[in-house]
Amino acid sequence: MAKKLSPTVLKNEEQREEVLNRVKRAEGQIAGVIRMLEDGRSCEEVVHQMSAVGKAMNTAAITLIAASLEECILNKKSNNPEQRERLQKLFLSLA
């Protein structure tokens, strides 16, 4: 059985840009972690920056899920059990 493809990430361009900017910010933080490791910075400094990267990505993911949920409700698909289950799994994946 072929896997059903999900719809586009977000239809709302402004929300998609917000998520994209958060991920790009995290990308810059990751580059910073790489430089810190290459420069031999302290474990404490590196771990602190790694923690910031994790929080940035979690925030981006929560923002994406919330925006998807909003689109789902606005499009009146919220009563669809498959859609609801998919969004619940996404939330739980961050726990």
Rosetta silent file (secondary structure, phi, psi, omega in degrees, C-alpha in Angstrom):
SEQUENCE: MAKKLSPTVLKNEEQREEVLNRVKRAEGQIAGVIRMLEDGRSCEEVVHQMSAVGKAMNTAAITLIAASLEECILNKKSNNPEQRERLQKLFLSLA
SCORE:     score description
SCORE:     0.000 S_00000001
   1 L     0.000  128.759 -179.203    0.000    0.000    0.000 S_00000001
   2 L   -72.232  142.560  179.162    1.450    3.388   -0.991 S_00000001
   3 L   -74.353  133.299  179.418    1.977    5.927    1.756 S_00000001
   4 L   -74.523  127.363 -179.585   -0.434    8.856    1.591 S_00000001
   5 L   -76.820  141.261  177.423    1.458   12.120    1.135 S_00000001
   6 L   -77.094  155.189  176.022    0.802   14.949    3.573 S_00000001
   7 L   -68.026  170.696 -179.913   -0.376   18.311    2.301 S_00000001
   8 L   -51.385  154.231 -174.771    2.050   21.189    1.989 S_00000001
   9 L   -50.628  -62.585  177.974    3.710   22.310    5.209 S_00000001
  10 L  -144.673  138.913  177.041    1.683   25.483    5.686 S_00000001
  11 L   -81.870  -30.383 -179.104   -0.566   27.384    3.358 S_00000001
  12 L   -77.443  111.107 -175.910   -0.146   30.644    5.270 S_00000001
  13 H   -60.248  -38.907 -179.275    3.039   32.201    3.882 S_00000001
  14 H   -63.692  -43.759  178.651    3.585   34.414    6.948 S_00000001
  15 H   -67.232  -40.104  178.508    3.459   31.449    9.324 S_00000001
  16 H   -62.299  -41.401  177.969    5.695   29.393    7.046 S_00000001
  17 H   -63.781  -38.379  178.414    8.239   32.247    7.008 S_00000001
  18 H   -61.649  -45.803  178.532    8.135   32.461   10.807 S_00000001
  19 H   -64.938  -44.743  179.879    8.945   28.760   11.141 S_00000001
  20 H   -59.583  -43.052  178.447   11.607   28.987    8.442 S_00000001
  21 H   -62.833  -38.872  177.852   13.286   31.934   10.183 S_00000001
  22 H   -63.867  -41.944  179.774   13.361   30.022   13.474 S_00000001
  23 H   -67.642  -39.797  177.492   14.989   27.031   11.786 S_00000001
  24 H   -64.457  -36.554  176.177   17.526   29.254   10.034 S_00000001
  25 H   -62.934  -42.976  177.589   18.354   30.854   13.383 S_00000001
  26 H   -64.235  -36.501  177.229   18.937   27.374   14.809 S_00000001
  27 H   -59.767  -42.231  177.283   21.111   26.587   11.785 S_00000001
  28 H   -64.800  -37.895  177.663   23.296   29.569   12.695 S_00000001
  29 H   -65.757  -37.665  178.059   23.471   28.353   16.281 S_00000001
  30 H   -64.260  -42.240  176.884   24.588   24.920   15.072 S_00000001
  31 H   -60.112  -37.416  176.962   27.342   26.556   13.014 S_00000001
  32 H   -64.191  -39.981  177.991   28.352   28.340   16.215 S_00000001
  33 H   -62.584  -43.206  179.289   28.516   25.022   18.086 S_00000001
  34 H   -60.009  -46.198  178.978   30.754   23.589   15.363 S_00000001
  35 H   -61.973  -41.705 -179.978   33.099   26.587   15.608 S_00000001
  36 H   -61.189  -42.487  178.532   33.155   26.320   19.390 S_00000001
  37 H   -65.681  -43.119  179.029   34.141   22.659   19.185 S_00000001
  38 H   -63.879  -33.444 -178.862   36.800   23.383   16.574 S_00000001
  39 L   -84.241   -4.866  177.827   38.168   26.207   18.733 S_00000001
  40 L    75.548   30.919  179.347   38.342   23.987   21.802 S_00000001
  41 L   -66.655  164.301 -175.748   35.856   25.977   23.905 S_00000001
  42 L   -66.202  154.092  178.457   34.837   24.661   27.305 S_00000001
  43 H   -56.580  -43.891 -178.314   32.328   21.862   27.705 S_00000001
  44 H   -59.205  -45.250 -179.962   30.037   24.188   29.659 S_00000001
  45 H   -64.836  -42.909 -178.108   29.962   26.785   26.874 S_00000001
  46 H   -66.154  -45.739 -179.042   29.347   24.184   24.162 S_00000001
  47 H   -64.351  -38.130  178.021   26.587   22.420   26.069 S_00000001
  48 H   -60.073  -44.067  179.752   24.918   25.741   26.836 S_00000001
  49 H   -69.001  -37.683  177.555   24.848   26.566   23.105 S_00000001
  50 H   -62.541  -38.856  177.454   23.639   23.050   22.239 S_00000001
  51 H   -61.799  -41.252  178.324   20.781   23.529   24.684 S_00000001
  52 H   -62.211  -39.133  178.443   19.858   26.771   22.929 S_00000001
  53 H   -62.900  -45.817  179.885   19.778   24.922   19.589 S_00000001
  54 H   -60.611  -43.958  179.267   17.446   22.278   21.016 S_00000001
  55 H   -65.056  -39.380  179.491   15.105   24.892   22.458 S_00000001
  56 H   -62.964  -42.869  179.992   15.102   26.810   19.169 S_00000001
  57 H   -69.414  -38.986  176.596   14.156   23.700   17.200 S_00000001
  58 H   -62.868  -41.467  178.136   11.456   22.721   19.694 S_00000001
  59 H   -63.155  -41.603  177.520    9.982   26.211   19.476 S_00000001
  60 H   -62.206  -42.900 -179.340   10.022   25.999   15.680 S_00000001
  61 H   -65.645  -43.321  179.029    8.309   22.598   15.796 S_00000001
  62 H   -64.322  -40.350  177.641    5.634   23.791   18.240 S_00000001
  63 H   -61.671  -42.347  179.547    5.032   26.877   16.095 S_00000001
  64 H   -64.594  -45.826 -179.520    4.660   24.653   13.019 S_00000001
  65 H   -64.688  -43.655  179.759    2.255   22.268   14.749 S_00000001
  66 H   -61.644  -42.428  179.028    0.176   25.123   16.187 S_00000001
  67 H   -66.221  -38.463  177.852   -0.083   26.783   12.776 S_00000001
  68 H   -64.950  -40.459  178.225   -1.043   23.454   11.189 S_00000001
  69 H   -63.941  -42.242  178.152   -3.695   22.941   13.841 S_00000001
  70 H   -59.945  -45.122  178.666   -5.030   26.445   13.202 S_00000001
  71 H   -63.154  -39.272  179.820   -5.269   25.740    9.461 S_00000001
  72 H   -60.925  -45.853 -179.510   -6.960   22.441   10.204 S_00000001
  73 H   -66.611  -44.734 -179.123   -9.605   24.139   12.362 S_00000001
  74 H   -64.230  -30.738  179.007  -10.126   26.989    9.902 S_00000001
  75 L   -89.559    6.972  177.630  -10.571   24.482    7.089 S_00000001
  76 L    57.899   34.864  175.833  -13.052   22.566    9.260 S_00000001
  77 L   -99.708    4.353 -174.008  -10.995   19.388    9.106 S_00000001
  78 L   -65.791  -19.371  178.883  -10.729   19.212   12.894 S_00000001
  79 L   -86.136   -0.936  178.713  -13.418   16.522   13.083 S_00000001
  80 L   -77.518  112.823 -177.199  -11.322   14.233   10.909 S_00000001
  81 H   -59.250  -36.515  179.222  -10.016   11.497   13.266 S_00000001
  82 H   -64.545  -43.477  179.451   -6.963   10.799   11.070 S_00000001
  83 H   -63.656  -45.561 -179.395   -5.960   14.469   11.076 S_00000001
  84 H   -61.788  -43.960  178.890   -6.481   14.743   14.833 S_00000001
  85 H   -63.422  -41.166  179.339   -4.405   11.594   15.472 S_00000001
  86 H   -61.902  -44.067  179.514   -1.610   12.856   13.218 S_00000001
  87 H   -67.482  -37.159  176.492   -1.424   16.189   15.092 S_00000001
  88 H   -62.114  -42.612  178.521   -1.459   14.396   18.460 S_00000001
  89 H   -62.511  -38.561  178.430    1.483   12.241   17.361 S_00000001
  90 H   -63.066  -46.070  177.873    3.382   15.358   16.313 S_00000001
  91 H   -60.043  -45.540 -178.259    2.845   16.978   19.712 S_00000001
  92 H   -66.465  -27.194  178.955    3.871   13.802   21.519 S_00000001
  93 H   -65.458  -19.303  179.488    7.033   13.512   19.449 S_00000001
  94 L   -90.347  -11.673 -176.564    8.271   16.677   21.192 S_00000001
  95 L   -75.248    0.000    0.000    7.629   15.352   24.701 S_00000001
